[in-house]
Amino acid sequence: MAVRLPRPHRFDVYLAVTGLLGGLALWAIGLGMRAAEEPIVLWAGRWPLLLPLAVMAGCELLRRAAPRTALLTGTAAIILDTLTQGSLATVLMFTDLMYAAVLYGPPESARRIPRITGLLTVVGTVVPFALWRVPEALLIGVVIGLVSYGPAATGLIVRNHRDAAEAARLRAEQTALLAELDRGQAVAAERARMARELHDMVANHLSAIAIHSTAALSLDDPDTSRQALGVIRENSVAGLAEMRRLIGILRDSSGDTEPTAAPTLDGLGALVEGARVNGLDVTLDAAPVQVPAPVELAAYRIVQESLTNALKHACPGRVAVTLARLDGSLTVAVTSPLGDRDSPRAPGSGAGLVGMRERAALLGGTFEAGPEGSPDGKVWAVRAALPVTEGDPP
């Protein structure tokens, strides 16, 4: 099975060609780094230095695609070049291979190569000076540092800056993603809040209109029809007023999240009176209490929706509304008779119970709704406990 070599980068090709042509130019004019008479030169003459030059130029093609392979091969080539008269182009290309191995190589290479080259620089400085005891021996360590440790340290610095920039980019992308998720959650929460407000404000009036219009159509009695039409008109006017208030809130650009004239517990009397006009037998037991505005609004809406459900579904009988402050919470209870109903019914969607449960959960409270009592005297009970101080949802 043939081994497929990685394709070199275009910039690496330019470096290899430039290094090879530069080395050939130096070779053509006879410029070497060492004299033929030096003891280290084992292969004197101009021709031997072409082999390390060609190998080093080939390694430049792999500086980015296979940096470790290129560095190992280049190290063998630089050692071979040291035994000849030497070429400056070969040395410069080796420093680039050292730099590229740290910058483009795996993380372990980026950590090990600067340490190894630093150790070689120290050894190349101390050992020759200890052996020969002449200041010129220190230049060996300087040359080793310039050829190996300097490029490796530079590559490490550049790599660290590149990694830091990449980490910053990833953090920015994550922040943008989290911001988009937060925005989506905020939009969904606002849509749910608007749906609850619209349902709680308008459903009561529309239910009364549906029930009384059905009664007027089913009874051939002018007085009953007139009375039903009066109730229908009153509820339609009130419903339109609530709709206008909600539209005004949505169009308001001041940034307020709650209505400026949000319902309060003081309005429960008018709410109960309106339910009586619509035909419910309602009693209200609510002592004056001071609670935060969100709790007050949630309690009002729960009572309003409970009366709407009683108007639509309860059989004839008394509907009891009770509010009290107990153990740091505002308790709300609405009971209505449960049984078969002969009078007209208004259709229900089930959104009312969902909205009441959501209002209680947003304040960290509890909500229950269901039948209670004995088989002979069953009632439908809605009970909520709203903490006086806002808490986290359970």
mmCIF file of C-alpha atoms in Angstrom:
data_model
loop_
_atom_site.group_PDB
_atom_site.id
_atom_site.type_symbol
_atom_site.label_atom_id
_atom_site.label_comp_id
_atom_site.label_asym_id
_atom_site.label_seq_id
_atom_site.Cartn_x
_atom_site.Cartn_y
_atom_site.Cartn_z
ATOM 1 C CA MET A 1 0.000 0.000 0.000
ATOM 2 C CA ALA A 2 1.550 3.267 -1.121
ATOM 3 C CA VAL A 3 1.956 6.056 1.440
ATOM 4 C CA ARG A 4 0.445 9.301 0.235
ATOM 5 C CA LEU A 5 2.464 12.332 1.247
ATOM 6 C CA PRO A 6 0.530 15.398 2.405
ATOM 7 C CA ARG A 7 0.181 18.171 -0.138
ATOM 8 C CA PRO A 8 2.478 21.109 0.708
ATOM 9 C CA HIS A 9 1.059 24.541 1.348
ATOM 10 C CA ARG A 10 1.600 27.135 -1.368
ATOM 11 C CA PHE A 11 3.576 29.413 0.940
ATOM 12 C CA ASP A 12 5.827 26.483 1.901
ATOM 13 C CA VAL A 13 6.557 25.864 -1.767
ATOM 14 C CA TYR A 14 7.615 29.496 -2.146
ATOM 15 C CA LEU A 15 9.932 29.190 0.875
ATOM 16 C CA ALA A 16 11.499 25.978 -0.426
ATOM 17 C CA VAL A 17 12.120 27.404 -3.895
ATOM 18 C CA THR A 18 13.486 30.662 -2.477
ATOM 19 C CA GLY A 19 15.811 28.845 -0.071
ATOM 20 C CA LEU A 20 17.070 26.493 -2.761
ATOM 21 C CA LEU A 21 17.716 29.292 -5.274
ATOM 22 C CA GLY A 22 19.406 31.410 -2.614
ATOM 23 C CA GLY A 23 21.647 28.506 -1.608
ATOM 24 C CA LEU A 24 22.556 27.841 -5.245
ATOM 25 C CA ALA A 25 23.424 31.513 -5.709
ATOM 26 C CA LEU A 26 25.751 31.414 -2.680
ATOM 27 C CA TRP A 27 27.241 28.151 -3.947
ATOM 28 C CA ALA A 28 27.811 29.683 -7.404
ATOM 29 C CA ILE A 29 29.858 32.567 -6.030
ATOM 30 C CA GLY A 30 31.777 30.228 -3.716
ATOM 31 C CA LEU A 31 30.560 31.739 -0.436
ATOM 32 C CA GLY A 32 30.698 29.241 2.420
ATOM 33 C CA MET A 33 30.492 29.536 6.197
ATOM 34 C CA ARG A 34 33.763 27.748 7.000
ATOM 35 C CA ALA A 35 37.180 27.456 5.439
ATOM 36 C CA ALA A 36 38.240 24.126 4.004
ATOM 37 C CA GLU A 37 41.185 23.980 6.435
ATOM 38 C CA GLU A 38 39.019 23.956 9.611
ATOM 39 C CA PRO A 39 39.186 20.653 11.571
ATOM 40 C CA ILE A 40 35.398 20.223 11.609
ATOM 41 C CA VAL A 41 35.170 20.189 7.807
ATOM 42 C CA LEU A 42 35.381 16.532 6.736
ATOM 43 C CA TRP A 43 34.141 17.046 3.180
ATOM 44 C CA ALA A 44 35.900 20.029 1.715
ATOM 45 C CA GLY A 45 35.023 21.513 -1.647
ATOM 46 C CA ARG A 46 31.939 23.071 -3.136
ATOM 47 C CA TRP A 47 29.933 19.997 -4.166
ATOM 48 C CA PRO A 48 29.284 18.279 -0.794
ATOM 49 C CA LEU A 49 27.232 21.182 0.591
ATOM 50 C CA LEU A 50 24.601 20.810 -2.171
ATOM 51 C CA LEU A 51 23.195 17.610 -0.624
ATOM 52 C CA PRO A 52 22.219 19.201 2.751
ATOM 53 C CA LEU A 53 20.865 22.205 0.855
ATOM 54 C CA ALA A 54 18.600 20.065 -1.329
ATOM 55 C CA VAL A 55 17.386 17.978 1.628
ATOM 56 C CA MET A 56 16.628 21.114 3.669
ATOM 57 C CA ALA A 57 14.703 22.648 0.779
ATOM 58 C CA GLY A 58 12.653 19.437 0.531
ATOM 59 C CA CYS A 59 11.926 19.625 4.268
ATOM 60 C CA GLU A 60 10.566 23.153 3.786
ATOM 61 C CA LEU A 61 7.791 21.648 1.665
ATOM 62 C CA LEU A 62 6.610 19.717 4.745
ATOM 63 C CA ARG A 63 7.022 22.448 7.366
ATOM 64 C CA ARG A 64 3.257 22.854 7.755
ATOM 65 C CA ALA A 65 1.913 19.487 6.548
ATOM 66 C CA ALA A 66 4.312 17.264 8.572
ATOM 67 C CA PRO A 67 6.316 19.550 10.893
ATOM 68 C CA ARG A 68 7.877 16.853 13.090
ATOM 69 C CA THR A 69 9.051 14.794 10.136
ATOM 70 C CA ALA A 70 10.464 17.903 8.517
ATOM 71 C CA LEU A 71 12.342 18.892 11.699
ATOM 72 C CA LEU A 72 13.874 15.449 12.242
ATOM 73 C CA THR A 73 15.011 15.226 8.640
ATOM 74 C CA GLY A 74 16.229 18.820 8.737
ATOM 75 C CA THR A 75 18.249 18.095 11.890
ATOM 76 C CA ALA A 76 20.090 15.312 10.073
ATOM 77 C CA ALA A 77 20.671 17.678 7.153
ATOM 78 C CA ILE A 78 22.065 20.461 9.374
ATOM 79 C CA ILE A 79 24.434 17.997 11.048
ATOM 80 C CA LEU A 80 25.639 16.900 7.597
ATOM 81 C CA ASP A 81 25.982 20.549 6.574
ATOM 82 C CA THR A 82 28.161 21.166 9.639
ATOM 83 C CA LEU A 83 30.687 18.625 8.319
ATOM 84 C CA THR A 84 31.009 20.564 5.046
ATOM 85 C CA GLN A 85 32.003 24.147 4.375
ATOM 86 C CA GLY A 86 28.365 25.034 5.093
ATOM 87 C CA SER A 87 25.694 27.173 3.466
ATOM 88 C CA LEU A 88 23.934 30.110 5.077
ATOM 89 C CA ALA A 89 20.740 29.218 3.205
ATOM 90 C CA THR A 90 20.703 25.752 4.777
ATOM 91 C CA VAL A 91 21.050 27.205 8.274
ATOM 92 C CA LEU A 92 18.295 29.777 7.701
ATOM 93 C CA MET A 93 15.909 27.110 6.390
ATOM 94 C CA PHE A 94 16.648 24.970 9.469
ATOM 95 C CA THR A 95 15.688 27.840 11.793
ATOM 96 C CA ASP A 96 12.404 28.105 9.905
ATOM 97 C CA LEU A 97 11.785 24.364 10.350
ATOM 98 C CA MET A 98 12.375 24.744 14.095
ATOM 99 C CA TYR A 99 9.906 27.649 14.216
ATOM 100 C CA ALA A 100 7.304 25.762 12.155
ATOM 101 C CA ALA A 101 7.600 22.578 14.267
ATOM 102 C CA VAL A 102 6.605 24.519 17.377
ATOM 103 C CA LEU A 103 3.925 26.617 15.667
ATOM 104 C CA TYR A 104 2.200 23.928 13.574
ATOM 105 C CA GLY A 105 3.156 20.755 15.409
ATOM 106 C CA PRO A 106 1.103 18.964 18.089
ATOM 107 C CA PRO A 107 0.878 20.508 21.581
ATOM 108 C CA GLU A 108 3.427 18.120 23.100
ATOM 109 C CA SER A 109 5.995 19.170 20.482
ATOM 110 C CA ALA A 110 5.307 22.829 21.233
ATOM 111 C CA ARG A 111 6.123 22.163 24.898
ATOM 112 C CA ARG A 112 9.130 19.851 24.467
ATOM 113 C CA ILE A 113 11.083 21.482 21.632
ATOM 114 C CA PRO A 114 11.796 24.806 23.442
ATOM 115 C CA ARG A 115 12.893 22.876 26.546
ATOM 116 C CA ILE A 116 15.209 20.575 24.582
ATOM 117 C CA THR A 117 16.743 23.404 22.547
ATOM 118 C CA GLY A 118 17.165 25.487 25.687
ATOM 119 C CA LEU A 119 18.985 22.596 27.367
ATOM 120 C CA LEU A 120 21.209 22.136 24.287
ATOM 121 C CA THR A 121 22.033 25.850 24.344
ATOM 122 C CA VAL A 122 23.104 25.654 27.995
ATOM 123 C CA VAL A 123 25.172 22.517 27.398
ATOM 124 C CA GLY A 124 26.715 24.008 24.245
ATOM 125 C CA THR A 125 27.757 27.034 26.275
ATOM 126 C CA VAL A 126 29.041 25.401 29.470
ATOM 127 C CA VAL A 127 30.806 22.285 28.159
ATOM 128 C CA PRO A 128 33.093 23.920 25.529
ATOM 129 C CA PHE A 129 34.069 26.665 27.959
ATOM 130 C CA ALA A 130 34.825 24.080 30.662
ATOM 131 C CA LEU A 131 36.991 22.092 28.242
ATOM 132 C CA TRP A 132 38.913 24.868 26.491
ATOM 133 C CA ARG A 133 38.784 27.701 29.060
ATOM 134 C CA VAL A 134 38.754 30.390 26.392
ATOM 135 C CA PRO A 135 36.046 33.081 25.946
ATOM 136 C CA GLU A 136 35.604 32.172 22.291
ATOM 137 C CA ALA A 137 34.169 28.807 23.367
ATOM 138 C CA LEU A 138 31.051 30.626 24.573
ATOM 139 C CA LEU A 139 30.214 31.489 20.964
ATOM 140 C CA ILE A 140 29.284 27.831 20.347
ATOM 141 C CA GLY A 141 26.386 28.145 22.791
ATOM 142 C CA VAL A 142 25.380 31.472 21.232
ATOM 143 C CA VAL A 143 25.237 29.909 17.773
ATOM 144 C CA ILE A 144 23.212 26.934 19.038
ATOM 145 C CA GLY A 145 20.797 29.317 20.758
ATOM 146 C CA LEU A 146 20.373 31.454 17.649
ATOM 147 C CA VAL A 147 19.829 28.451 15.368
ATOM 148 C CA SER A 148 17.596 26.327 17.634
ATOM 149 C CA TYR A 149 16.298 27.927 20.834
ATOM 150 C CA GLY A 150 15.559 31.365 19.364
ATOM 151 C CA PRO A 151 13.243 30.077 16.584
ATOM 152 C CA ALA A 152 11.600 27.583 18.967
ATOM 153 C CA ALA A 153 10.867 30.288 21.555
ATOM 154 C CA THR A 154 9.512 32.594 18.851
ATOM 155 C CA GLY A 155 7.242 29.836 17.563
ATOM 156 C CA LEU A 156 5.966 29.186 21.090
ATOM 157 C CA ILE A 157 5.153 32.861 21.624
ATOM 158 C CA VAL A 158 3.311 33.083 18.312
ATOM 159 C CA ARG A 159 1.442 29.845 19.036
ATOM 160 C CA ASN A 160 0.350 31.070 22.463
ATOM 161 C CA HIS A 161 -0.964 34.292 20.952
ATOM 162 C CA ARG A 162 -2.753 32.330 18.235
ATOM 163 C CA ASP A 163 -4.317 29.953 20.766
ATOM 164 C CA ALA A 164 -5.385 32.893 22.927
ATOM 165 C CA ALA A 165 -7.005 34.557 19.923
ATOM 166 C CA GLU A 166 -8.802 31.311 19.023
ATOM 167 C CA ALA A 167 -10.007 30.897 22.608
ATOM 168 C CA ALA A 168 -11.266 34.483 22.600
ATOM 169 C CA ARG A 169 -13.104 33.838 19.331
ATOM 170 C CA LEU A 170 -14.720 30.703 20.752
ATOM 171 C CA ARG A 171 -15.746 32.589 23.892
ATOM 172 C CA ALA A 172 -17.248 35.314 21.726
ATOM 173 C CA GLU A 173 -19.192 32.725 19.725
ATOM 174 C CA GLN A 174 -20.389 31.050 22.919
ATOM 175 C CA THR A 175 -21.411 34.420 24.355
ATOM 176 C CA ALA A 176 -23.312 35.234 21.178
ATOM 177 C CA LEU A 177 -24.996 31.817 21.273
ATOM 178 C CA LEU A 178 -25.956 32.242 24.925
ATOM 179 C CA ALA A 179 -27.247 35.730 24.191
ATOM 180 C CA GLU A 180 -29.362 34.334 21.358
ATOM 181 C CA LEU A 181 -30.701 31.598 23.642
ATOM 182 C CA ASP A 182 -31.469 34.166 26.341
ATOM 183 C CA ARG A 183 -33.201 36.334 23.779
ATOM 184 C CA GLY A 184 -35.280 33.378 22.582
ATOM 185 C CA GLN A 185 -36.214 32.474 26.151
ATOM 186 C CA ALA A 186 -37.106 36.093 26.893
ATOM 187 C CA VAL A 187 -39.295 36.264 23.783
ATOM 188 C CA ALA A 188 -40.999 32.983 24.712
ATOM 189 C CA ALA A 189 -41.570 34.158 28.278
ATOM 190 C CA GLU A 190 -42.980 37.475 27.078
ATOM 191 C CA ARG A 191 -45.271 35.714 24.633
ATOM 192 C CA ALA A 192 -46.510 33.428 27.415
ATOM 193 C CA ARG A 193 -47.101 36.437 29.687
ATOM 194 C CA MET A 194 -49.014 38.253 26.950
ATOM 195 C CA ALA A 195 -51.097 35.133 26.290
ATOM 196 C CA ARG A 196 -51.989 34.869 29.990
ATOM 197 C CA GLU A 197 -52.906 38.544 30.190
ATOM 198 C CA LEU A 198 -55.035 38.395 27.045
ATOM 199 C CA HIS A 199 -56.799 35.220 28.160
ATOM 200 C CA ASP A 200 -57.459 36.448 31.712
ATOM 201 C CA MET A 201 -58.681 39.901 30.648
ATOM 202 C CA VAL A 202 -60.959 38.932 27.775
ATOM 203 C CA ALA A 203 -62.094 35.354 28.428
ATOM 204 C CA ASN A 204 -64.431 36.375 31.269
ATOM 205 C CA HIS A 205 -66.321 38.893 29.136
ATOM 206 C CA LEU A 206 -66.477 36.664 26.056
ATOM 207 C CA SER A 207 -67.733 33.724 28.141
ATOM 208 C CA ALA A 208 -70.545 35.849 29.540
ATOM 209 C CA ILE A 209 -71.407 37.055 26.036
ATOM 210 C CA ALA A 210 -71.497 33.487 24.701
ATOM 211 C CA ILE A 211 -73.689 32.198 27.536
ATOM 212 C CA HIS A 212 -76.197 35.063 27.473
ATOM 213 C CA SER A 213 -76.427 35.122 23.698
ATOM 214 C CA THR A 214 -77.168 31.385 23.731
ATOM 215 C CA ALA A 215 -79.855 31.938 26.359
ATOM 216 C CA ALA A 216 -81.408 34.788 24.354
ATOM 217 C CA LEU A 217 -81.535 32.637 21.245
ATOM 218 C CA SER A 218 -83.052 29.647 23.062
ATOM 219 C CA LEU A 219 -85.831 31.592 24.897
ATOM 220 C CA ASP A 220 -88.649 33.372 23.096
ATOM 221 C CA ASP A 221 -89.142 35.990 25.803
ATOM 222 C CA PRO A 222 -88.675 39.703 24.989
ATOM 223 C CA ASP A 223 -87.825 40.643 28.585
ATOM 224 C CA THR A 224 -85.263 37.870 28.917
ATOM 225 C CA SER A 225 -83.747 38.729 25.551
ATOM 226 C CA ARG A 226 -83.524 42.406 26.477
ATOM 227 C CA GLN A 227 -81.853 41.587 29.782
ATOM 228 C CA ALA A 228 -79.422 39.231 28.028
ATOM 229 C CA LEU A 229 -78.612 41.860 25.417
ATOM 230 C CA GLY A 230 -77.881 44.329 28.203
ATOM 231 C CA VAL A 231 -75.441 41.932 29.814
ATOM 232 C CA ILE A 232 -73.888 41.213 26.416
ATOM 233 C CA ARG A 233 -73.404 44.929 25.735
ATOM 234 C CA GLU A 234 -71.888 45.545 29.169
ATOM 235 C CA ASN A 235 -69.416 42.677 28.778
ATOM 236 C CA SER A 236 -68.519 43.624 25.212
ATOM 237 C CA VAL A 237 -67.783 47.214 26.254
ATOM 238 C CA ALA A 238 -65.680 46.003 29.197
ATOM 239 C CA GLY A 239 -63.866 43.528 26.947
ATOM 240 C CA LEU A 240 -63.088 46.249 24.413
ATOM 241 C CA ALA A 241 -61.746 48.461 27.189
ATOM 242 C CA GLU A 242 -59.447 45.663 28.389
ATOM 243 C CA MET A 243 -58.283 45.045 24.818
ATOM 244 C CA ARG A 244 -57.489 48.735 24.331
ATOM 245 C CA ARG A 245 -55.505 48.758 27.580
ATOM 246 C CA LEU A 246 -53.509 45.716 26.503
ATOM 247 C CA ILE A 247 -52.830 47.202 23.069
ATOM 248 C CA GLY A 248 -51.689 50.409 24.753
ATOM 249 C CA ILE A 249 -49.266 48.426 26.884
ATOM 250 C CA LEU A 250 -47.853 46.646 23.822
ATOM 251 C CA ARG A 251 -47.408 49.928 21.964
ATOM 252 C CA ASP A 252 -45.790 51.666 24.926
ATOM 253 C CA SER A 253 -42.069 52.185 24.223
ATOM 254 C CA SER A 254 -41.147 53.348 27.735
ATOM 255 C CA GLY A 255 -39.895 49.863 28.643
ATOM 256 C CA ASP A 256 -42.376 49.188 31.460
ATOM 257 C CA THR A 257 -43.022 45.474 31.794
ATOM 258 C CA GLU A 258 -46.259 45.791 33.763
ATOM 259 C CA PRO A 259 -49.384 47.843 33.069
ATOM 260 C CA THR A 260 -49.484 51.250 34.716
ATOM 261 C CA ALA A 261 -53.033 50.516 35.856
ATOM 262 C CA ALA A 262 -52.721 46.821 36.640
ATOM 263 C CA PRO A 263 -55.628 45.277 38.583
ATOM 264 C CA THR A 264 -55.270 45.152 42.355
ATOM 265 C CA LEU A 265 -57.007 43.277 45.147
ATOM 266 C CA ASP A 266 -59.095 46.381 45.766
ATOM 267 C CA GLY A 267 -60.820 45.615 42.464
ATOM 268 C CA LEU A 268 -62.061 42.198 43.620
ATOM 269 C CA GLY A 269 -65.332 43.736 44.750
ATOM 270 C CA ALA A 270 -66.049 45.084 41.267
ATOM 271 C CA LEU A 271 -64.961 41.745 39.774
ATOM 272 C CA VAL A 272 -67.361 39.823 42.012
ATOM 273 C CA GLU A 273 -70.165 42.292 41.299
ATOM 274 C CA GLY A 274 -69.636 41.779 37.566
ATOM 275 C CA ALA A 275 -69.843 38.007 38.090
ATOM 276 C CA ARG A 276 -73.138 38.482 39.920
ATOM 277 C CA VAL A 277 -74.475 40.523 37.027
ATOM 278 C CA ASN A 278 -73.539 37.632 34.733
ATOM 279 C CA GLY A 279 -75.655 35.292 36.860
ATOM 280 C CA LEU A 280 -73.269 33.829 39.453
ATOM 281 C CA ASP A 281 -74.083 33.643 43.143
ATOM 282 C CA VAL A 282 -70.717 34.766 44.492
ATOM 283 C CA THR A 283 -69.528 35.497 48.023
ATOM 284 C CA LEU A 284 -66.222 37.255 48.772
ATOM 285 C CA ASP A 285 -64.231 36.838 51.960
ATOM 286 C CA ALA A 286 -61.043 38.892 51.643
ATOM 287 C CA ALA A 287 -59.417 40.840 54.456
ATOM 288 C CA PRO A 288 -57.320 43.864 53.442
ATOM 289 C CA VAL A 289 -53.694 42.777 52.987
ATOM 290 C CA GLN A 290 -50.531 44.455 51.742
ATOM 291 C CA VAL A 291 -48.627 42.294 49.262
ATOM 292 C CA PRO A 292 -46.143 43.008 46.435
ATOM 293 C CA ALA A 293 -47.594 44.067 43.099
ATOM 294 C CA PRO A 294 -46.711 40.792 41.257
ATOM 295 C CA VAL A 295 -48.440 38.737 43.970
ATOM 296 C CA GLU A 296 -51.437 41.068 43.907
ATOM 297 C CA LEU A 297 -51.769 40.811 40.127
ATOM 298 C CA ALA A 298 -51.421 36.992 40.179
ATOM 299 C CA ALA A 299 -54.079 36.645 42.903
ATOM 300 C CA TYR A 300 -56.482 38.919 41.013
ATOM 301 C CA ARG A 301 -56.007 36.969 37.768
ATOM 302 C CA ILE A 302 -56.490 33.608 39.510
ATOM 303 C CA VAL A 303 -59.768 34.786 41.017
ATOM 304 C CA GLN A 304 -60.857 36.276 37.691
ATOM 305 C CA GLU A 305 -60.122 33.072 35.760
ATOM 306 C CA SER A 306 -61.766 30.921 38.457
ATOM 307 C CA LEU A 307 -64.960 32.988 38.198
ATOM 308 C CA THR A 308 -64.814 32.689 34.414
ATOM 309 C CA ASN A 309 -64.567 28.897 34.705
ATOM 310 C CA ALA A 310 -67.453 28.866 37.190
ATOM 311 C CA LEU A 311 -69.549 30.923 34.787
ATOM 312 C CA LYS A 312 -68.794 28.504 31.951
ATOM 313 C CA HIS A 313 -68.896 25.133 33.706
ATOM 314 C CA ALA A 314 -70.348 25.257 37.251
ATOM 315 C CA CYS A 315 -73.851 24.085 37.984
ATOM 316 C CA PRO A 316 -76.232 26.413 39.885
ATOM 317 C CA GLY A 317 -75.093 27.166 43.419
ATOM 318 C CA ARG A 318 -72.908 29.400 45.483
ATOM 319 C CA VAL A 319 -69.365 30.304 44.409
ATOM 320 C CA ALA A 320 -67.074 31.203 47.330
ATOM 321 C CA VAL A 321 -63.963 33.364 46.966
ATOM 322 C CA THR A 322 -61.567 33.498 49.936
ATOM 323 C CA LEU A 323 -58.268 35.351 50.299
ATOM 324 C CA ALA A 324 -56.112 35.347 53.426
ATOM 325 C CA ARG A 325 -52.514 35.874 54.433
ATOM 326 C CA LEU A 326 -51.138 32.802 56.187
ATOM 327 C CA ASP A 327 -47.548 31.796 57.085
ATOM 328 C CA GLY A 328 -45.902 34.342 54.817
ATOM 329 C CA SER A 329 -48.113 33.485 51.833
ATOM 330 C CA LEU A 330 -51.272 34.826 50.295
ATOM 331 C CA THR A 331 -53.734 31.949 49.969
ATOM 332 C CA VAL A 332 -56.414 32.102 47.308
ATOM 333 C CA ALA A 333 -59.354 29.685 47.256
ATOM 334 C CA VAL A 334 -62.323 29.641 44.870
ATOM 335 C CA THR A 335 -64.953 26.879 45.151
ATOM 336 C CA SER A 336 -67.942 26.290 42.881
ATOM 337 C CA PRO A 337 -70.606 23.566 42.680
ATOM 338 C CA LEU A 338 -69.655 20.546 40.619
ATOM 339 C CA GLY A 339 -72.285 18.569 38.721
ATOM 340 C CA ASP A 340 -74.374 18.360 35.589
ATOM 341 C CA ARG A 341 -75.422 21.697 34.159
ATOM 342 C CA ASP A 342 -78.652 22.187 32.218
ATOM 343 C CA SER A 343 -78.023 25.807 31.210
ATOM 344 C CA PRO A 344 -75.910 26.785 28.146
ATOM 345 C CA ARG A 345 -72.171 26.170 28.363
ATOM 346 C CA ALA A 346 -69.311 28.147 26.847
ATOM 347 C CA PRO A 347 -66.515 26.147 25.229
ATOM 348 C CA GLY A 348 -63.241 25.903 27.132
ATOM 349 C CA SER A 349 -59.694 25.393 25.885
ATOM 350 C CA GLY A 350 -57.942 24.460 29.129
ATOM 351 C CA ALA A 351 -55.611 27.448 28.861
ATOM 352 C CA GLY A 352 -57.056 29.002 32.012
ATOM 353 C CA LEU A 353 -55.756 26.315 34.379
ATOM 354 C CA VAL A 354 -52.386 26.366 32.627
ATOM 355 C CA GLY A 355 -52.155 30.136 32.987
ATOM 356 C CA MET A 356 -53.051 30.062 36.696
ATOM 357 C CA ARG A 357 -50.486 27.345 37.359
ATOM 358 C CA GLU A 358 -47.824 29.339 35.490
ATOM 359 C CA ARG A 359 -48.586 32.498 37.484
ATOM 360 C CA ALA A 360 -48.176 30.628 40.771
ATOM 361 C CA ALA A 361 -44.988 28.904 39.614
ATOM 362 C CA LEU A 362 -43.385 32.180 38.505
ATOM 363 C CA LEU A 363 -43.740 33.480 42.064
ATOM 364 C CA GLY A 364 -42.447 30.250 43.623
ATOM 365 C CA GLY A 365 -45.921 29.315 44.897
ATOM 366 C CA THR A 366 -48.198 26.298 44.595
ATOM 367 C CA PHE A 367 -51.418 25.733 42.691
ATOM 368 C CA GLU A 368 -54.062 23.010 42.848
ATOM 369 C CA ALA A 369 -57.357 22.588 41.039
ATOM 370 C CA GLY A 370 -59.759 19.680 41.154
ATOM 371 C CA PRO A 371 -62.909 18.184 42.684
ATOM 372 C CA GLU A 372 -63.310 18.046 46.457
ATOM 373 C CA GLY A 373 -65.955 16.912 48.950
ATOM 374 C CA SER A 374 -68.380 14.019 49.269
ATOM 375 C CA PRO A 375 -70.254 12.469 46.325
ATOM 376 C CA ASP A 376 -73.425 14.345 47.361
ATOM 377 C CA GLY A 377 -71.813 17.730 47.764
ATOM 378 C CA LYS A 378 -68.830 17.851 45.455
ATOM 379 C CA VAL A 379 -67.261 21.189 44.585
ATOM 380 C CA TRP A 380 -64.597 22.273 42.150
ATOM 381 C CA ALA A 381 -61.851 23.958 44.156
ATOM 382 C CA VAL A 382 -59.050 26.184 42.981
ATOM 383 C CA ARG A 383 -56.366 26.778 45.618
ATOM 384 C CA ALA A 384 -53.145 28.757 45.310
ATOM 385 C CA ALA A 385 -50.470 29.775 47.801
ATOM 386 C CA LEU A 386 -48.410 32.757 46.677
ATOM 387 C CA PRO A 387 -45.320 33.743 48.725
ATOM 388 C CA VAL A 388 -45.511 37.361 49.826
ATOM 389 C CA THR A 389 -41.865 37.762 48.764
ATOM 390 C CA GLU A 390 -41.020 36.611 45.261
ATOM 391 C CA GLY A 391 -39.100 33.356 45.145
ATOM 392 C CA ASP A 392 -37.463 31.236 42.568
ATOM 393 C CA PRO A 393 -39.699 28.901 40.652
ATOM 394 C CA PRO A 394 -39.568 25.336 41.975
#
